[in-house]
Each structure stands twice: as C-alpha cells, then as structure tokens.
PDB file of C-alpha atoms in Angstrom:
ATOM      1  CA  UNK A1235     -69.663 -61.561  34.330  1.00  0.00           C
ATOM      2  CA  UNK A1236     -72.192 -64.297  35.417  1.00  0.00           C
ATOM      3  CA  UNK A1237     -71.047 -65.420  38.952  1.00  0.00           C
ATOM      4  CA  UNK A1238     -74.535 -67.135  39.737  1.00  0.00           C
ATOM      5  CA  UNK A1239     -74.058 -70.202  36.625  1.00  0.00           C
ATOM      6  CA  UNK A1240     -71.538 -72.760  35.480  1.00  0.00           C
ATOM      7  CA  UNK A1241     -71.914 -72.867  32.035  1.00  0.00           C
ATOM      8  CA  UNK A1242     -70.974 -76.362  30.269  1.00  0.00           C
ATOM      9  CA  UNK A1243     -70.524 -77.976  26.671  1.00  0.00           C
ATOM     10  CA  UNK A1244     -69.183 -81.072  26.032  1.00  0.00           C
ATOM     11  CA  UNK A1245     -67.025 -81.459  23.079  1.00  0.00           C
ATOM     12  CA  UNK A1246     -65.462 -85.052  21.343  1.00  0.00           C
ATOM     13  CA  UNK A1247     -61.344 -85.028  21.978  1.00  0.00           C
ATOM     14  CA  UNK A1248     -58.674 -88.016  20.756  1.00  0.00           C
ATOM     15  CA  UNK A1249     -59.219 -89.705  24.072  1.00  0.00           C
ATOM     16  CA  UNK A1250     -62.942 -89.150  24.303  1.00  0.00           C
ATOM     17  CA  UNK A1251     -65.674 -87.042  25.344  1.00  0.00           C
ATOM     18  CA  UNK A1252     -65.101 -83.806  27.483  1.00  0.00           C
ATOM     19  CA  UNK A1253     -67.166 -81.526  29.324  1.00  0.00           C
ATOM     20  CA  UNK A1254     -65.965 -78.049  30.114  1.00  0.00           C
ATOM     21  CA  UNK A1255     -67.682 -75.434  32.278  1.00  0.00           C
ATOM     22  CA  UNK A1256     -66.864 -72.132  32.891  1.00  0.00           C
ATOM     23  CA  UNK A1257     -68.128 -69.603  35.689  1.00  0.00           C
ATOM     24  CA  UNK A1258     -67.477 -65.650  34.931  1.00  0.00           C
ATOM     25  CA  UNK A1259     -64.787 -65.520  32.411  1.00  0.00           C
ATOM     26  CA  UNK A1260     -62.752 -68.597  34.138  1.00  0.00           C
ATOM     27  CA  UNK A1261     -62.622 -72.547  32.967  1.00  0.00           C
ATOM     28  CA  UNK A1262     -63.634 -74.429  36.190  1.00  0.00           C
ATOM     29  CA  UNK A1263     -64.553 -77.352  34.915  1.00  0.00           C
ATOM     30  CA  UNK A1264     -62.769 -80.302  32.563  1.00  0.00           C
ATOM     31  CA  UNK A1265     -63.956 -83.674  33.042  1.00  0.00           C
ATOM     32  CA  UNK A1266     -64.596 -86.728  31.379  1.00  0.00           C
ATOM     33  CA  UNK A1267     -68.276 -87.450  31.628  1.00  0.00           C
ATOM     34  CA  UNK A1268     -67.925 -91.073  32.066  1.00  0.00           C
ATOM     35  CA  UNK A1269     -65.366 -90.466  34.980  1.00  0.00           C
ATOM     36  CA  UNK A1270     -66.010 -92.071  38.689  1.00  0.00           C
ATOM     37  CA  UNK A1271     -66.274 -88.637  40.533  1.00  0.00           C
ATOM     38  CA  UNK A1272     -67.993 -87.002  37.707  1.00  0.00           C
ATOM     39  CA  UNK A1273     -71.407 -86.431  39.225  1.00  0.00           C
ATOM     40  CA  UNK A1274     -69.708 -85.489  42.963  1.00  0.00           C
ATOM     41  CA  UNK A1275     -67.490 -82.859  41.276  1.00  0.00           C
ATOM     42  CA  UNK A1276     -70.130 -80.888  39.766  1.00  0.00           C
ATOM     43  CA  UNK A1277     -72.263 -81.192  42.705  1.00  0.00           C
ATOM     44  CA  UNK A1278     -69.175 -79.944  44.549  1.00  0.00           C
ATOM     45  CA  UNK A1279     -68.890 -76.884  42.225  1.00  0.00           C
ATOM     46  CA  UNK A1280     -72.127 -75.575  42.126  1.00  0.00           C
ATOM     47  CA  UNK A1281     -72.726 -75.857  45.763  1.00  0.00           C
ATOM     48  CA  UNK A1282     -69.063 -74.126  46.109  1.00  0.00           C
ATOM     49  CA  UNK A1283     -69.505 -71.538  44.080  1.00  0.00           C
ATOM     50  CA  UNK A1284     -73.228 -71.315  44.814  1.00  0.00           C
ATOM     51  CA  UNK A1285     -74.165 -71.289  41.036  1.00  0.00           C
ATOM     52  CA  UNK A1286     -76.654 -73.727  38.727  1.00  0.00           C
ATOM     53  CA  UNK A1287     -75.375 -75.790  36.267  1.00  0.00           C
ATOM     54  CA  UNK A1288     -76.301 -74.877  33.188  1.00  0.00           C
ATOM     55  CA  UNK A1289     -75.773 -77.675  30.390  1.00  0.00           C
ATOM     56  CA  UNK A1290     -75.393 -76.471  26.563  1.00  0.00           C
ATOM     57  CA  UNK A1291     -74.638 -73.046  26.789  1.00  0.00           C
ATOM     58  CA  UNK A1292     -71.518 -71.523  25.211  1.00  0.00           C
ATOM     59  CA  UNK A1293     -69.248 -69.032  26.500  1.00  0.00           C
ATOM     60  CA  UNK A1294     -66.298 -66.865  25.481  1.00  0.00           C
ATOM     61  CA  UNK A1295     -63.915 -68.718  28.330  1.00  0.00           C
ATOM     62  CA  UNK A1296     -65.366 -72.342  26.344  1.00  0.00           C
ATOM     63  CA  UNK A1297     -65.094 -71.206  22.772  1.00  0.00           C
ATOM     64  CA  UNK A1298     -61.768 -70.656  23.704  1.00  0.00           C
ATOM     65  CA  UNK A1299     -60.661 -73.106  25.586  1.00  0.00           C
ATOM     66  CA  UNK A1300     -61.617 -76.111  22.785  1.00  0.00           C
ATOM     67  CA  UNK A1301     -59.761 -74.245  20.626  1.00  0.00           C
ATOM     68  CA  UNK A1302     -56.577 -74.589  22.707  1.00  0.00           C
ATOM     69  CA  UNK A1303     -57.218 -78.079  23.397  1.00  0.00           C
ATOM     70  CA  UNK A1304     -58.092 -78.692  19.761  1.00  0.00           C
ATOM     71  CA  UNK A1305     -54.912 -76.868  18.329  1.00  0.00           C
ATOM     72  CA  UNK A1306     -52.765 -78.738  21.030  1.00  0.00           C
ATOM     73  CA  UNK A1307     -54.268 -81.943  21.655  1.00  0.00           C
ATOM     74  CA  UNK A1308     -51.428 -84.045  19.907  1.00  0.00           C
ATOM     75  CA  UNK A1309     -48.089 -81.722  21.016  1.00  0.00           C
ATOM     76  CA  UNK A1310     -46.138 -82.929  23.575  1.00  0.00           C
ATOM     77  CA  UNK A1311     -46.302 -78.935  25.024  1.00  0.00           C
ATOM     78  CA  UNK A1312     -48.140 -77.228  27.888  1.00  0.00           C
ATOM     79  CA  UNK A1313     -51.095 -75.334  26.449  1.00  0.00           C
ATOM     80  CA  UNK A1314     -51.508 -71.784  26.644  1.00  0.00           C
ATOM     81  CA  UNK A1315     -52.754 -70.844  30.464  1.00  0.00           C
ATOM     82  CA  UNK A1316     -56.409 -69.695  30.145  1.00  0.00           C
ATOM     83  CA  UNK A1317     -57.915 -68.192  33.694  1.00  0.00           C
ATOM     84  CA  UNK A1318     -58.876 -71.251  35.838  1.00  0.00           C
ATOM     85  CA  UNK A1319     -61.132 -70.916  38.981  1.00  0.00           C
ATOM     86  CA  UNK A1320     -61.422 -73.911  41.601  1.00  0.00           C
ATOM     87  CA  UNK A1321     -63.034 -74.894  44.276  1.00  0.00           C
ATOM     88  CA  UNK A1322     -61.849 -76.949  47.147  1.00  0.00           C
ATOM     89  CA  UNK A1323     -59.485 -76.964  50.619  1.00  0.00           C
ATOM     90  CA  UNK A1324     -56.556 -75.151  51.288  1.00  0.00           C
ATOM     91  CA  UNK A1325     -54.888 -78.459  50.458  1.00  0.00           C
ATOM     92  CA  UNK A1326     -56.546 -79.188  47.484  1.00  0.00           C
ATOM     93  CA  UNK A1327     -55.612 -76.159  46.246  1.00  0.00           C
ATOM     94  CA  UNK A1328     -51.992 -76.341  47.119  1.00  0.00           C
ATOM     95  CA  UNK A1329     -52.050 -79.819  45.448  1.00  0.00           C
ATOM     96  CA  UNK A1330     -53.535 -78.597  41.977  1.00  0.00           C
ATOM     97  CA  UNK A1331     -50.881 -75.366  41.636  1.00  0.00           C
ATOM     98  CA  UNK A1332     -48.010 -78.059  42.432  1.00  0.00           C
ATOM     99  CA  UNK A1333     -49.759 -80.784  39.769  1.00  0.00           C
ATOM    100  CA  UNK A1334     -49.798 -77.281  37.340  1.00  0.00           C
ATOM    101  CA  UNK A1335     -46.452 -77.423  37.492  1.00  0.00           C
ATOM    102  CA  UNK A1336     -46.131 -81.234  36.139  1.00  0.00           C
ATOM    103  CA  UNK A1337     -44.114 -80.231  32.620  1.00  0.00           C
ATOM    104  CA  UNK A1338     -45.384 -81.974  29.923  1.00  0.00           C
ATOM    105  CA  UNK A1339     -43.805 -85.804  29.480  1.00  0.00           C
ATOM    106  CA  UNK A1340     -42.466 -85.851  33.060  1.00  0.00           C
ATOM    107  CA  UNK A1341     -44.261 -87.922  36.229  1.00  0.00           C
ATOM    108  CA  UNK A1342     -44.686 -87.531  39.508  1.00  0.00           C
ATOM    109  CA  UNK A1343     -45.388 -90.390  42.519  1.00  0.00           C
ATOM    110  CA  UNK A1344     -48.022 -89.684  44.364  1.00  0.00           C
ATOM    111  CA  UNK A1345     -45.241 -89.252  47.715  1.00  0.00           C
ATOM    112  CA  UNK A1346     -43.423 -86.766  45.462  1.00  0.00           C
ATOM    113  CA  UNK A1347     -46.441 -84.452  44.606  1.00  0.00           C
ATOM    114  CA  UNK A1348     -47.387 -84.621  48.744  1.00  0.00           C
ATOM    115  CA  UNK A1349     -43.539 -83.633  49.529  1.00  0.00           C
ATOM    116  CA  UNK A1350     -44.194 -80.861  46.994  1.00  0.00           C
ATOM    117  CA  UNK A1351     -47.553 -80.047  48.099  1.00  0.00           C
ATOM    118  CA  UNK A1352     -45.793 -79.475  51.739  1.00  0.00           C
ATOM    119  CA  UNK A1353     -47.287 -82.552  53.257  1.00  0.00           C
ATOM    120  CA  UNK A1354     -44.902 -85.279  52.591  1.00  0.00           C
ATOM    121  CA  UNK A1355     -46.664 -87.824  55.287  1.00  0.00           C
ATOM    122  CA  UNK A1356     -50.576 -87.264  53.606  1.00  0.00           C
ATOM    123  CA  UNK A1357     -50.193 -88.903  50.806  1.00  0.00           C
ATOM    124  CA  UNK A1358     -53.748 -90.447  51.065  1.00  0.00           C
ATOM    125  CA  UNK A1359     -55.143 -86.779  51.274  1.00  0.00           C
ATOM    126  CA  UNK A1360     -53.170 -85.911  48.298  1.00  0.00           C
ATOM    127  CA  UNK A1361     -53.805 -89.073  46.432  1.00  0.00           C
ATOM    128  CA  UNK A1362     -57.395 -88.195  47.426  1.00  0.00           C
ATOM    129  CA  UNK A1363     -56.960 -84.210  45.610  1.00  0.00           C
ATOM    130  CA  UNK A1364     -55.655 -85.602  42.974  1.00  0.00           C
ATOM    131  CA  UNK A1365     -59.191 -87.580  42.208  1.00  0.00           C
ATOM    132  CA  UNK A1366     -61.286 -84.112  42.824  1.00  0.00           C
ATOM    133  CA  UNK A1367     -59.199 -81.884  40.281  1.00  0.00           C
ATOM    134  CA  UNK A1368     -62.050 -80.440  38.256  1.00  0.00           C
ATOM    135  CA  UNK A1369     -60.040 -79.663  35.689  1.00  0.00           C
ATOM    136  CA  UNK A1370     -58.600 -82.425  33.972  1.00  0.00           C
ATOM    137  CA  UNK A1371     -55.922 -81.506  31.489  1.00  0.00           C
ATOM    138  CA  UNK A1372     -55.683 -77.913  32.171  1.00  0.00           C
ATOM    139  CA  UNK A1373     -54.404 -79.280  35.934  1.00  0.00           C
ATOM    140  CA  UNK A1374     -52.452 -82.158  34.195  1.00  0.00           C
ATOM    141  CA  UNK A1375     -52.941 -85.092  36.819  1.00  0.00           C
ATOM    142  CA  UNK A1376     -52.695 -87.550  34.741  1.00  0.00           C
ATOM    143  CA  UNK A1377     -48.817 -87.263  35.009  1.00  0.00           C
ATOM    144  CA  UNK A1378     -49.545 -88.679  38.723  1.00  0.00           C
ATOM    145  CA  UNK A1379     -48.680 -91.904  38.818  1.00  0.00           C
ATOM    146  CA  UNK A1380     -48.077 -94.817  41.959  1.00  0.00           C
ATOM    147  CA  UNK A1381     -45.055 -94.978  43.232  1.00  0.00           C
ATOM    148  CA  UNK A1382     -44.025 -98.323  41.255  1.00  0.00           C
ATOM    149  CA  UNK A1383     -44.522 -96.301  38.387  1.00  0.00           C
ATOM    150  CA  UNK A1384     -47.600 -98.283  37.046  1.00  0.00           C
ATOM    151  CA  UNK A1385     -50.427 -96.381  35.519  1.00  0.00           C
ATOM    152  CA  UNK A1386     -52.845 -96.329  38.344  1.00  0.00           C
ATOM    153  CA  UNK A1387     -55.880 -95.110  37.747  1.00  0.00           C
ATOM    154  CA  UNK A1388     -57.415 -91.878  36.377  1.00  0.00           C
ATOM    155  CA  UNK A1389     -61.178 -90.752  37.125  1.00  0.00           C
ATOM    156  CA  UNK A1390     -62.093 -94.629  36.459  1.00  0.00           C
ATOM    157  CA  UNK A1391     -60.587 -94.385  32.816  1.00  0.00           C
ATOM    158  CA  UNK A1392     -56.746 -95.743  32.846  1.00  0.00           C
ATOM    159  CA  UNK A1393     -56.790 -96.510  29.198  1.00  0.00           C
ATOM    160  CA  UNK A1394     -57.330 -92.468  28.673  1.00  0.00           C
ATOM    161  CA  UNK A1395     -54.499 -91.623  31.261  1.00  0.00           C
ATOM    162  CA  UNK A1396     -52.391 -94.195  29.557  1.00  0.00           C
ATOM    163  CA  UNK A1397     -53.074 -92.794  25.882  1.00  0.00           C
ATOM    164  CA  UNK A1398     -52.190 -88.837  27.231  1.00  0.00           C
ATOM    165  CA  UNK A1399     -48.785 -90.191  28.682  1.00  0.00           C
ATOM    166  CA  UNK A1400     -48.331 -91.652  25.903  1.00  0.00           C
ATOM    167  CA  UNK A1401     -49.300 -89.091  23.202  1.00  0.00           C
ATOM    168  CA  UNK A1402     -46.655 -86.872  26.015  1.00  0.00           C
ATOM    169  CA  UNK A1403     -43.568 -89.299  25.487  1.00  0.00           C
ATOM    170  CA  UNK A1404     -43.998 -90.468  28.456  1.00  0.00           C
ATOM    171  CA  UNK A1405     -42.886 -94.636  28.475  1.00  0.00           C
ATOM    172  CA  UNK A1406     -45.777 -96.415  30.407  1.00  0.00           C
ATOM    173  CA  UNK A1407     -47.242 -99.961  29.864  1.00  0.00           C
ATOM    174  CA  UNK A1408     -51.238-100.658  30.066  1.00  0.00           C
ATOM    175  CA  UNK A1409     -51.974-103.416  32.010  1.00  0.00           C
ATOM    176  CA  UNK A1410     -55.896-104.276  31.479  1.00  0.00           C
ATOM    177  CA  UNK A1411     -56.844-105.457  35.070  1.00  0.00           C
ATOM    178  CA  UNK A1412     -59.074-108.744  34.926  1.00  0.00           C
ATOM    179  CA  UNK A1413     -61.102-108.925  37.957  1.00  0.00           C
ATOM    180  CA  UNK A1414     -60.805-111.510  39.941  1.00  0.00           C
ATOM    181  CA  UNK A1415     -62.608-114.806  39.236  1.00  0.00           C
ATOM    182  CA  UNK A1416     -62.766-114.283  35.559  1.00  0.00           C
ATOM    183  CA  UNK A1417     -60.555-116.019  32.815  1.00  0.00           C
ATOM    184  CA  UNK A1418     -58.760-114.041  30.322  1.00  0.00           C
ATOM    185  CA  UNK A1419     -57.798-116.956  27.857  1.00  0.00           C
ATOM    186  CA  UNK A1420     -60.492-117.294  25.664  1.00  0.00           C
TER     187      UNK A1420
END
C-alpha cells in the first residue's frame, strides 16, 4: 500500500462537512474542515508520516469508512472499528486509545480522561491531545467535556459537539457564548 500519500475526500454528514484521509489501508484523518486546528493537523500528518496530501482521491479504507459513518450516523452505538493510524507523542497516543474507549452516550471530564490516560496532574497536556485527535468521531472526543459538565468546546464548533451528544443521549445544554461587549437583546 501507498505509505508516501494521505489520500482525502470530504463528504456532507448530519452535523456538517467532513474530511477523511487515509494513508496505506488505515483512516488517519477525520476532521471538520472548518475546525480551529484543521490546517495544523494536516500539516502535522504529512510531515509525521512524511507523505503529501493528496485532496480528491478515493480509497478502499474511505469508501469504506463513509459507509460506516453513513449507516451509523444517527445510532446511539460505537461504529464498527476500521484500522486507524495516528500520529503524535507517546501521550497523545495514550490519550486517544483511553478517549477510544469513551462508550457511546457516556462523558468524561477532562481530569478523568488524564487520571485514565496515567497522568492525573496534566490535565492541560491532555486537554491539549484532546484538540490534536485527527480523527474526530472514530476517536470520539467529543464525549470530553469540562469538568462542570458544560459543553466546552470542540475544534472551534460547540454547536456540532453539542448536536453528537445529543443525537448519543447524552443530556447537555448549548449555551451560545456572546462575546463580550455585544448585546444579545435585539
């Protein structure tokens, strides 16, 4: 298989655009394009794996993972495990097998997920994993959530987190933030 490219489509979902990459016969990449890290995690990638990016170009690995995220989309059930490769530190990579684990509907504080993780005093770092998962949805972290159990934030899209918790079961309020300065009554 092709180790040299990362292959990517994009594809419309429920909750909005998604681009998915694969490298070899693994998924490596699942991001919303519109996301704050987008740019820096595909940079990160191809520089990791030391392939190109090349945009529009199907693969096995992507045929079939939009069909898994088509057919489950809307189930509140883990989808079928389709060979992932990432690309990080050793505790980035511990972080994203414990997120993995995250069963669908269920939450986890950010403290929680660093206990797990086996650093229970970095939660920065692990907050900070949590924002370079390349692959959104397949590494669920959008059941990571503050520890007063507000949404938080998610790749600079909380209304998307909020609708996948939601679509999971999971009882969460969206709070639209108003920034500062501005008036909300019309």
């Amino acid at each position: 298989m092709d180790e040299t490219h990362i292959y990517t489509i994009r594809c419309k979902f429920p909750v909005g655009e998604l681009e998915l990459g694969s490298i070899g016969d693994r998924l490596c990449l699942s991001l919303w394009p519109h996301s704050v890290h987008y740019e820096a995690i595909r940079r990160r990638l191809s520089k990791g794996f030391g392939a190109a990016i090349v945009d529009g170009q199907w693969t096995d690995v992507l045929r079939e993972a939009v069909e898994e995220l088509r057919q489950n989309f809307f189930r509140a059930s883990d989808m079928n495990p389709l060979p992932l490769r990432t690309f990080g530190t050793e505790l980035q990579q511990e972080v994203w097998r414990q997120v993995a684990r995250i069963p669908v509907g269920c939450t986890v504080s950010y403290s929680e997920l660093a206990a797990l993780a086996g650093h229970p005093t970095a939660v920065r770092a692990v907050a900070s994993a949590v924002g370079a998962n390349a692959l959104n949805l397949f590494v669920p972290c959008h059941r990571v959530l503050p520890a007063d159990g507000s949404l938080g934030n998610y790749a600079g899209l909380p209304y998307c987190k909020y609708r996948l918790l939601r679509m999971e079961g999971v009882d969460i309020e969206y709070r639209r933030r108003v920034p500062y300065g501005h008036n909300s009554v019309g």
